[in-house]
Amino acid sequence: TYTYLLSNYDVSTNPSGDVVPTFDMIAIQLYEGYSHAYYNTTILQQSAVDYLVRFVTSVTETGWTVTFPKKTELITVPRSRLVIGLANGWAATSDRFLFLQPKDLHEAWEILSALDKQPKGFMFWDIADEGTVVNGEPFYLVKHLNRFMNIR
């Protein structure tokens, strides 16, 4: 669904006649059940840091080919609009949803930053589960992200 929107409506013309991006951010949710990210980091045992760095580079530079009924198109996401969707504490003990450790997110962010490839940022599902107990402690993903993203 989203690739169709990106393909056909990636830019819009505003009332003053300027052509601007239609979407301020494009979120790709890595936490969905049995996602490629989950498979690669659990079944194939690829490190989460390596997966994130390769994923961001792939999505923003290499892209992926999508075949629509009337055309085939290479889709890429500008890193200035790429937001990586994460799960917070609710997924920590899941056997089908991806939970990434804050240290891995931080390390991937630093690597991508050093390569001038960092995405716009991260998002997570869901705010109601902030503070879920993980390993005996309340887990607040937003606090961990702020430690290296310096959002607030």
JSON list of C-alpha atoms in Angstrom, two decimals:
[
{"chain": "A", "resi": 1, "resn": "THR", "atom": "CA", "xyz": [0.00, 0.00, 0.00]},
{"chain": "A", "resi": 2, "resn": "TYR", "atom": "CA", "xyz": [2.61, 2.52, 1.02]},
{"chain": "A", "resi": 3, "resn": "THR", "atom": "CA", "xyz": [4.85, 1.88, -1.95]},
{"chain": "A", "resi": 4, "resn": "TYR", "atom": "CA", "xyz": [1.95, 2.78, -4.23]},
{"chain": "A", "resi": 5, "resn": "LEU", "atom": "CA", "xyz": [1.53, 6.07, -2.36]},
{"chain": "A", "resi": 6, "resn": "LEU", "atom": "CA", "xyz": [5.26, 6.81, -2.51]},
{"chain": "A", "resi": 7, "resn": "SER", "atom": "CA", "xyz": [5.35, 5.95, -6.19]},
{"chain": "A", "resi": 8, "resn": "ASN", "atom": "CA", "xyz": [2.41, 8.12, -7.17]},
{"chain": "A", "resi": 9, "resn": "TYR", "atom": "CA", "xyz": [2.25, 10.86, -4.54]},
{"chain": "A", "resi": 10, "resn": "ASP", "atom": "CA", "xyz": [5.78, 11.37, -3.21]},
{"chain": "A", "resi": 11, "resn": "VAL", "atom": "CA", "xyz": [5.62, 15.08, -4.05]},
{"chain": "A", "resi": 12, "resn": "SER", "atom": "CA", "xyz": [2.78, 17.58, -4.10]},
{"chain": "A", "resi": 13, "resn": "THR", "atom": "CA", "xyz": [2.33, 21.13, -5.24]},
{"chain": "A", "resi": 14, "resn": "ASN", "atom": "CA", "xyz": [1.33, 23.49, -2.46]},
{"chain": "A", "resi": 15, "resn": "PRO", "atom": "CA", "xyz": [-1.00, 26.50, -2.98]},
{"chain": "A", "resi": 16, "resn": "SER", "atom": "CA", "xyz": [1.95, 28.80, -3.73]},
{"chain": "A", "resi": 17, "resn": "GLY", "atom": "CA", "xyz": [3.08, 26.49, -6.53]},
{"chain": "A", "resi": 18, "resn": "ASP", "atom": "CA", "xyz": [6.11, 24.96, -4.78]},
{"chain": "A", "resi": 19, "resn": "VAL", "atom": "CA", "xyz": [6.72, 21.24, -5.26]},
{"chain": "A", "resi": 20, "resn": "VAL", "atom": "CA", "xyz": [7.25, 19.71, -1.82]},
{"chain": "A", "resi": 21, "resn": "PRO", "atom": "CA", "xyz": [7.44, 16.20, -0.33]},
{"chain": "A", "resi": 22, "resn": "THR", "atom": "CA", "xyz": [3.95, 14.90, 0.41]},
{"chain": "A", "resi": 23, "resn": "PHE", "atom": "CA", "xyz": [5.09, 12.94, 3.46]},
{"chain": "A", "resi": 24, "resn": "ASP", "atom": "CA", "xyz": [7.22, 14.46, 6.23]},
{"chain": "A", "resi": 25, "resn": "MET", "atom": "CA", "xyz": [8.13, 11.03, 7.50]},
{"chain": "A", "resi": 26, "resn": "ILE", "atom": "CA", "xyz": [7.93, 7.51, 6.20]},
{"chain": "A", "resi": 27, "resn": "ALA", "atom": "CA", "xyz": [7.81, 4.92, 8.98]},
{"chain": "A", "resi": 28, "resn": "ILE", "atom": "CA", "xyz": [8.88, 1.34, 8.38]},
{"chain": "A", "resi": 29, "resn": "GLN", "atom": "CA", "xyz": [7.82, -0.86, 11.26]},
{"chain": "A", "resi": 30, "resn": "LEU", "atom": "CA", "xyz": [10.45, -3.47, 12.08]},
{"chain": "A", "resi": 31, "resn": "TYR", "atom": "CA", "xyz": [8.50, -4.85, 15.03]},
{"chain": "A", "resi": 32, "resn": "GLU", "atom": "CA", "xyz": [5.59, -6.41, 13.13]},
{"chain": "A", "resi": 33, "resn": "GLY", "atom": "CA", "xyz": [5.02, -10.10, 13.81]},
{"chain": "A", "resi": 34, "resn": "TYR", "atom": "CA", "xyz": [7.50, -12.40, 12.08]},
{"chain": "A", "resi": 35, "resn": "SER", "atom": "CA", "xyz": [9.08, -9.48, 10.20]},
{"chain": "A", "resi": 36, "resn": "HIS", "atom": "CA", "xyz": [12.22, -9.80, 8.09]},
{"chain": "A", "resi": 37, "resn": "ALA", "atom": "CA", "xyz": [14.04, -7.96, 10.87]},
{"chain": "A", "resi": 38, "resn": "TYR", "atom": "CA", "xyz": [12.88, -10.54, 13.43]},
{"chain": "A", "resi": 39, "resn": "TYR", "atom": "CA", "xyz": [13.87, -13.42, 11.14]},
{"chain": "A", "resi": 40, "resn": "ASN", "atom": "CA", "xyz": [17.31, -11.99, 10.39]},
{"chain": "A", "resi": 41, "resn": "THR", "atom": "CA", "xyz": [18.18, -11.17, 14.00]},
{"chain": "A", "resi": 42, "resn": "THR", "atom": "CA", "xyz": [16.77, -14.31, 15.62]},
{"chain": "A", "resi": 43, "resn": "ILE", "atom": "CA", "xyz": [16.71, -17.24, 13.17]},
{"chain": "A", "resi": 44, "resn": "LEU", "atom": "CA", "xyz": [19.74, -16.15, 11.12]},
{"chain": "A", "resi": 45, "resn": "GLN", "atom": "CA", "xyz": [21.41, -14.59, 14.21]},
{"chain": "A", "resi": 46, "resn": "GLN", "atom": "CA", "xyz": [22.59, -11.46, 12.41]},
{"chain": "A", "resi": 47, "resn": "SER", "atom": "CA", "xyz": [23.56, -8.82, 14.94]},
{"chain": "A", "resi": 48, "resn": "ALA", "atom": "CA", "xyz": [20.89, -6.18, 15.48]},
{"chain": "A", "resi": 49, "resn": "VAL", "atom": "CA", "xyz": [23.46, -3.43, 14.89]},
{"chain": "A", "resi": 50, "resn": "ASP", "atom": "CA", "xyz": [24.54, -4.91, 11.57]},
{"chain": "A", "resi": 51, "resn": "TYR", "atom": "CA", "xyz": [20.93, -5.46, 10.53]},
{"chain": "A", "resi": 52, "resn": "LEU", "atom": "CA", "xyz": [19.94, -1.86, 11.30]},
{"chain": "A", "resi": 53, "resn": "VAL", "atom": "CA", "xyz": [22.93, -0.36, 9.49]},
{"chain": "A", "resi": 54, "resn": "ARG", "atom": "CA", "xyz": [22.36, -2.55, 6.42]},
{"chain": "A", "resi": 55, "resn": "PHE", "atom": "CA", "xyz": [18.59, -2.00, 6.50]},
{"chain": "A", "resi": 56, "resn": "VAL", "atom": "CA", "xyz": [18.84, 1.80, 6.59]},
{"chain": "A", "resi": 57, "resn": "THR", "atom": "CA", "xyz": [21.47, 1.79, 3.86]},
{"chain": "A", "resi": 58, "resn": "SER", "atom": "CA", "xyz": [19.42, -0.56, 1.72]},
{"chain": "A", "resi": 59, "resn": "VAL", "atom": "CA", "xyz": [16.15, 1.33, 2.08]},
{"chain": "A", "resi": 60, "resn": "THR", "atom": "CA", "xyz": [17.71, 4.74, 1.49]},
{"chain": "A", "resi": 61, "resn": "GLU", "atom": "CA", "xyz": [20.28, 3.92, -1.20]},
{"chain": "A", "resi": 62, "resn": "THR", "atom": "CA", "xyz": [19.54, 0.61, -2.93]},
{"chain": "A", "resi": 63, "resn": "GLY", "atom": "CA", "xyz": [15.77, 0.59, -2.57]},
{"chain": "A", "resi": 64, "resn": "TRP", "atom": "CA", "xyz": [13.49, -2.20, -3.74]},
{"chain": "A", "resi": 65, "resn": "THR", "atom": "CA", "xyz": [11.68, -2.89, -6.96]},
{"chain": "A", "resi": 66, "resn": "VAL", "atom": "CA", "xyz": [7.90, -2.96, -6.90]},
{"chain": "A", "resi": 67, "resn": "THR", "atom": "CA", "xyz": [5.77, -4.14, -9.80]},
{"chain": "A", "resi": 68, "resn": "PHE", "atom": "CA", "xyz": [2.47, -2.31, -10.15]},
{"chain": "A", "resi": 69, "resn": "PRO", "atom": "CA", "xyz": [-0.22, -3.23, -12.68]},
{"chain": "A", "resi": 70, "resn": "LYS", "atom": "CA", "xyz": [1.05, -0.69, -15.24]},
{"chain": "A", "resi": 71, "resn": "LYS", "atom": "CA", "xyz": [4.69, -0.15, -14.27]},
{"chain": "A", "resi": 72, "resn": "THR", "atom": "CA", "xyz": [7.70, -1.40, -12.33]},
{"chain": "A", "resi": 73, "resn": "GLU", "atom": "CA", "xyz": [9.48, 1.12, -10.14]},
{"chain": "A", "resi": 74, "resn": "LEU", "atom": "CA", "xyz": [12.48, 1.34, -7.85]},
{"chain": "A", "resi": 75, "resn": "ILE", "atom": "CA", "xyz": [11.38, 2.74, -4.48]},
{"chain": "A", "resi": 76, "resn": "THR", "atom": "CA", "xyz": [13.79, 4.40, -2.07]},
{"chain": "A", "resi": 77, "resn": "VAL", "atom": "CA", "xyz": [13.10, 6.37, 1.09]},
{"chain": "A", "resi": 78, "resn": "PRO", "atom": "CA", "xyz": [15.09, 9.56, 1.70]},
{"chain": "A", "resi": 79, "resn": "ARG", "atom": "CA", "xyz": [16.92, 9.19, 5.00]},
{"chain": "A", "resi": 80, "resn": "SER", "atom": "CA", "xyz": [15.70, 12.66, 5.99]},
{"chain": "A", "resi": 81, "resn": "ARG", "atom": "CA", "xyz": [12.18, 11.17, 6.10]},
{"chain": "A", "resi": 82, "resn": "LEU", "atom": "CA", "xyz": [12.92, 7.60, 7.24]},
{"chain": "A", "resi": 83, "resn": "VAL", "atom": "CA", "xyz": [11.61, 6.70, 10.70]},
{"chain": "A", "resi": 84, "resn": "ILE", "atom": "CA", "xyz": [12.31, 3.22, 12.04]},
{"chain": "A", "resi": 85, "resn": "GLY", "atom": "CA", "xyz": [9.39, 1.64, 13.91]},
{"chain": "A", "resi": 86, "resn": "LEU", "atom": "CA", "xyz": [10.33, -0.23, 17.08]},
{"chain": "A", "resi": 87, "resn": "ALA", "atom": "CA", "xyz": [8.53, -2.14, 19.83]},
{"chain": "A", "resi": 88, "resn": "ASN", "atom": "CA", "xyz": [8.98, -1.08, 23.41]},
{"chain": "A", "resi": 89, "resn": "GLY", "atom": "CA", "xyz": [8.85, -3.34, 26.46]},
{"chain": "A", "resi": 90, "resn": "TRP", "atom": "CA", "xyz": [5.73, -5.30, 25.48]},
{"chain": "A", "resi": 91, "resn": "ALA", "atom": "CA", "xyz": [7.80, -7.25, 22.95]},
{"chain": "A", "resi": 92, "resn": "ALA", "atom": "CA", "xyz": [10.74, -8.06, 25.23]},
{"chain": "A", "resi": 93, "resn": "THR", "atom": "CA", "xyz": [9.63, -11.64, 25.84]},
{"chain": "A", "resi": 94, "resn": "SER", "atom": "CA", "xyz": [7.89, -12.22, 22.53]},
{"chain": "A", "resi": 95, "resn": "ASP", "atom": "CA", "xyz": [8.71, -15.12, 20.24]},
{"chain": "A", "resi": 96, "resn": "ARG", "atom": "CA", "xyz": [7.37, -13.36, 17.15]},
{"chain": "A", "resi": 97, "resn": "PHE", "atom": "CA", "xyz": [7.81, -9.58, 17.57]},
{"chain": "A", "resi": 98, "resn": "LEU", "atom": "CA", "xyz": [11.19, -7.87, 17.37]},
{"chain": "A", "resi": 99, "resn": "PHE", "atom": "CA", "xyz": [12.54, -6.20, 20.49]},
{"chain": "A", "resi": 100, "resn": "LEU", "atom": "CA", "xyz": [15.84, -4.36, 20.03]},
{"chain": "A", "resi": 101, "resn": "GLN", "atom": "CA", "xyz": [18.08, -3.52, 22.95]},
{"chain": "A", "resi": 102, "resn": "PRO", "atom": "CA", "xyz": [18.79, 0.19, 23.50]},
{"chain": "A", "resi": 103, "resn": "LYS", "atom": "CA", "xyz": [22.56, -0.43, 23.35]},
{"chain": "A", "resi": 104, "resn": "ASP", "atom": "CA", "xyz": [22.15, -1.87, 19.84]},
{"chain": "A", "resi": 105, "resn": "LEU", "atom": "CA", "xyz": [19.99, 1.05, 18.73]},
{"chain": "A", "resi": 106, "resn": "HIS", "atom": "CA", "xyz": [22.59, 3.46, 20.10]},
{"chain": "A", "resi": 107, "resn": "GLU", "atom": "CA", "xyz": [25.48, 1.69, 18.40]},
{"chain": "A", "resi": 108, "resn": "ALA", "atom": "CA", "xyz": [23.68, 1.53, 15.05]},
{"chain": "A", "resi": 109, "resn": "TRP", "atom": "CA", "xyz": [22.77, 5.23, 15.37]},
{"chain": "A", "resi": 110, "resn": "GLU", "atom": "CA", "xyz": [26.41, 6.13, 16.01]},
{"chain": "A", "resi": 111, "resn": "ILE", "atom": "CA", "xyz": [27.64, 4.07, 13.04]},
{"chain": "A", "resi": 112, "resn": "LEU", "atom": "CA", "xyz": [25.02, 5.55, 10.72]},
{"chain": "A", "resi": 113, "resn": "SER", "atom": "CA", "xyz": [25.81, 9.03, 12.01]},
{"chain": "A", "resi": 114, "resn": "ALA", "atom": "CA", "xyz": [29.54, 8.56, 11.38]},
{"chain": "A", "resi": 115, "resn": "LEU", "atom": "CA", "xyz": [28.71, 7.45, 7.82]},
{"chain": "A", "resi": 116, "resn": "ASP", "atom": "CA", "xyz": [26.33, 10.42, 7.40]},
{"chain": "A", "resi": 117, "resn": "LYS", "atom": "CA", "xyz": [23.50, 7.93, 6.87]},
{"chain": "A", "resi": 118, "resn": "GLN", "atom": "CA", "xyz": [21.36, 8.26, 9.99]},
{"chain": "A", "resi": 119, "resn": "PRO", "atom": "CA", "xyz": [17.60, 8.22, 9.46]},
{"chain": "A", "resi": 120, "resn": "LYS", "atom": "CA", "xyz": [15.23, 10.93, 10.67]},
{"chain": "A", "resi": 121, "resn": "GLY", "atom": "CA", "xyz": [14.68, 8.89, 13.82]},
{"chain": "A", "resi": 122, "resn": "PHE", "atom": "CA", "xyz": [12.79, 6.16, 15.59]},
{"chain": "A", "resi": 123, "resn": "MET", "atom": "CA", "xyz": [9.19, 5.67, 16.63]},
{"chain": "A", "resi": 124, "resn": "PHE", "atom": "CA", "xyz": [7.70, 2.96, 18.80]},
{"chain": "A", "resi": 125, "resn": "TRP", "atom": "CA", "xyz": [4.50, 1.12, 19.48]},
{"chain": "A", "resi": 126, "resn": "ASP", "atom": "CA", "xyz": [2.97, 1.96, 21.87]},
{"chain": "A", "resi": 127, "resn": "ILE", "atom": "CA", "xyz": [2.97, 4.72, 24.44]},
{"chain": "A", "resi": 128, "resn": "ALA", "atom": "CA", "xyz": [0.57, 2.87, 26.76]},
{"chain": "A", "resi": 129, "resn": "ASP", "atom": "CA", "xyz": [3.21, 0.15, 27.26]},
{"chain": "A", "resi": 130, "resn": "GLU", "atom": "CA", "xyz": [6.01, 2.50, 28.29]},
{"chain": "A", "resi": 131, "resn": "GLY", "atom": "CA", "xyz": [7.09, 1.32, 31.74]},
{"chain": "A", "resi": 132, "resn": "THR", "atom": "CA", "xyz": [6.42, -2.37, 31.07]},
{"chain": "A", "resi": 133, "resn": "VAL", "atom": "CA", "xyz": [8.66, -4.38, 33.38]},
{"chain": "A", "resi": 134, "resn": "VAL", "atom": "CA", "xyz": [11.61, -5.90, 31.54]},
{"chain": "A", "resi": 135, "resn": "ASN", "atom": "CA", "xyz": [14.15, -7.94, 33.50]},
{"chain": "A", "resi": 136, "resn": "GLY", "atom": "CA", "xyz": [12.60, -6.73, 36.76]},
{"chain": "A", "resi": 137, "resn": "GLU", "atom": "CA", "xyz": [12.79, -3.01, 35.88]},
{"chain": "A", "resi": 138, "resn": "PRO", "atom": "CA", "xyz": [10.31, -0.61, 34.28]},
{"chain": "A", "resi": 139, "resn": "PHE", "atom": "CA", "xyz": [11.43, -0.10, 30.67]},
{"chain": "A", "resi": 140, "resn": "TYR", "atom": "CA", "xyz": [10.97, 3.30, 29.04]},
{"chain": "A", "resi": 141, "resn": "LEU", "atom": "CA", "xyz": [12.21, 3.20, 25.45]},
{"chain": "A", "resi": 142, "resn": "VAL", "atom": "CA", "xyz": [11.74, 6.94, 25.07]},
{"chain": "A", "resi": 143, "resn": "LYS", "atom": "CA", "xyz": [14.34, 7.56, 27.81]},
{"chain": "A", "resi": 144, "resn": "HIS", "atom": "CA", "xyz": [16.83, 5.23, 26.13]},
{"chain": "A", "resi": 145, "resn": "LEU", "atom": "CA", "xyz": [16.34, 6.88, 22.73]},
{"chain": "A", "resi": 146, "resn": "ASN", "atom": "CA", "xyz": [16.74, 10.34, 24.22]},
{"chain": "A", "resi": 147, "resn": "ARG", "atom": "CA", "xyz": [20.13, 9.38, 25.70]},
{"chain": "A", "resi": 148, "resn": "PHE", "atom": "CA", "xyz": [21.71, 9.26, 22.25]},
{"chain": "A", "resi": 149, "resn": "MET", "atom": "CA", "xyz": [19.26, 11.22, 20.06]},
{"chain": "A", "resi": 150, "resn": "ASN", "atom": "CA", "xyz": [19.05, 14.16, 22.49]},
{"chain": "A", "resi": 151, "resn": "ILE", "atom": "CA", "xyz": [15.45, 14.90, 21.55]},
{"chain": "A", "resi": 152, "resn": "ARG", "atom": "CA", "xyz": [14.63, 16.71, 24.77]}
]
